[in-house]
Amino acid sequence: MKENMSKEETLAYMAGIIDGEGSITISFQQEKRGYKPLYCRLTISNISKDLIELLKANFGGSIMLRTRKGNRKIMWDWAISGRNVKDCLIKEIPFLLVKKQQADIALRFLNISLGRKVPYHNGMREQLLSLREQLMVLNKRGI
């Protein structure tokens, strides 16, 4: 990556990484008092530590080192959730091609769920589960 890229070029570059390497998911958190809240997460794994650090510098989140067996290269994992996903996708959605539908579903999910107390009420959980199912269909391999 060029050192002197503009902000727009950097966002476009990172959108390409999200399109090619990213995973946008809606999952259940661990059970809390008999209830399983839902959360949204964006993850990217790559062998380039510099790339993963660029993502963290721009969008926050956490980095984990994943060692692998045999002669396989070390893998770096970057992850964000909640408001960080929303902030990231709002900036990236104009540049996304492959993951644009997933980003749109994730943003709809986050617009409903962020800042809400759980357990959800007034049909909100059903809306969130429906969005999760839509995202799972798009994320299936081969589609």
PDB file of C-alpha atoms in Angstrom, residues 14 16 20 24 32 36 40 42-43 52-53 59-60 64 70 75 77 83 89-90 92 102 115 123 134-136 138:
ATOM      1  CA  MET A  14      -9.772  -1.230   2.861  1.00  0.00           C
ATOM      2  CA  GLY A  16     -11.353  -4.220  -1.168  1.00  0.00           C
ATOM      3  CA  GLY A  20     -12.095 -10.193  -0.289  1.00  0.00           C
ATOM      4  CA  ILE A  24     -19.667  -9.890   8.614  1.00  0.00           C
ATOM      5  CA  LYS A  32     -26.909 -14.025  30.349  1.00  0.00           C
ATOM      6  CA  LYS A  36     -28.888 -14.931  24.564  1.00  0.00           C
ATOM      7  CA  CYS A  40     -22.723  -7.976  15.030  1.00  0.00           C
ATOM      8  CA  LEU A  42     -16.645  -7.844  11.375  1.00  0.00           C
ATOM      9  CA  THR A  43     -13.484  -9.950  11.204  1.00  0.00           C
ATOM     10  CA  ILE A  52      -4.220  -5.833  10.203  1.00  0.00           C
ATOM     11  CA  GLU A  53      -2.624  -2.909  12.065  1.00  0.00           C
ATOM     12  CA  PHE A  59     -11.480   1.356  12.861  1.00  0.00           C
ATOM     13  CA  GLY A  60     -10.332   0.248  16.331  1.00  0.00           C
ATOM     14  CA  MET A  64      -5.036 -11.629  17.860  1.00  0.00           C
ATOM     15  CA  GLY A  70       3.190 -27.432  10.502  1.00  0.00           C
ATOM     16  CA  MET A  75      -2.167 -15.579  10.835  1.00  0.00           C
ATOM     17  CA  ASP A  77      -7.003 -11.786  13.178  1.00  0.00           C
ATOM     18  CA  ARG A  83     -20.674   0.565  17.274  1.00  0.00           C
ATOM     19  CA  LEU A  89     -19.502   0.108   7.471  1.00  0.00           C
ATOM     20  CA  ILE A  90     -20.944   3.617   7.158  1.00  0.00           C
ATOM     21  CA  GLU A  92     -16.946   1.662   3.691  1.00  0.00           C
ATOM     22  CA  GLN A 102     -24.115  -8.000   3.993  1.00  0.00           C
ATOM     23  CA  GLY A 115     -28.198   1.138  22.693  1.00  0.00           C
ATOM     24  CA  GLY A 123     -41.087  -7.847  18.079  1.00  0.00           C
ATOM     25  CA  GLN A 134     -30.719 -13.110   5.815  1.00  0.00           C
ATOM     26  CA  LEU A 135     -27.038 -12.559   6.536  1.00  0.00           C
ATOM     27  CA  MET A 136     -26.425 -16.278   7.063  1.00  0.00           C
ATOM     28  CA  LEU A 138     -25.604 -14.494   1.964  1.00  0.00           C
TER      29      LEU A 138
END
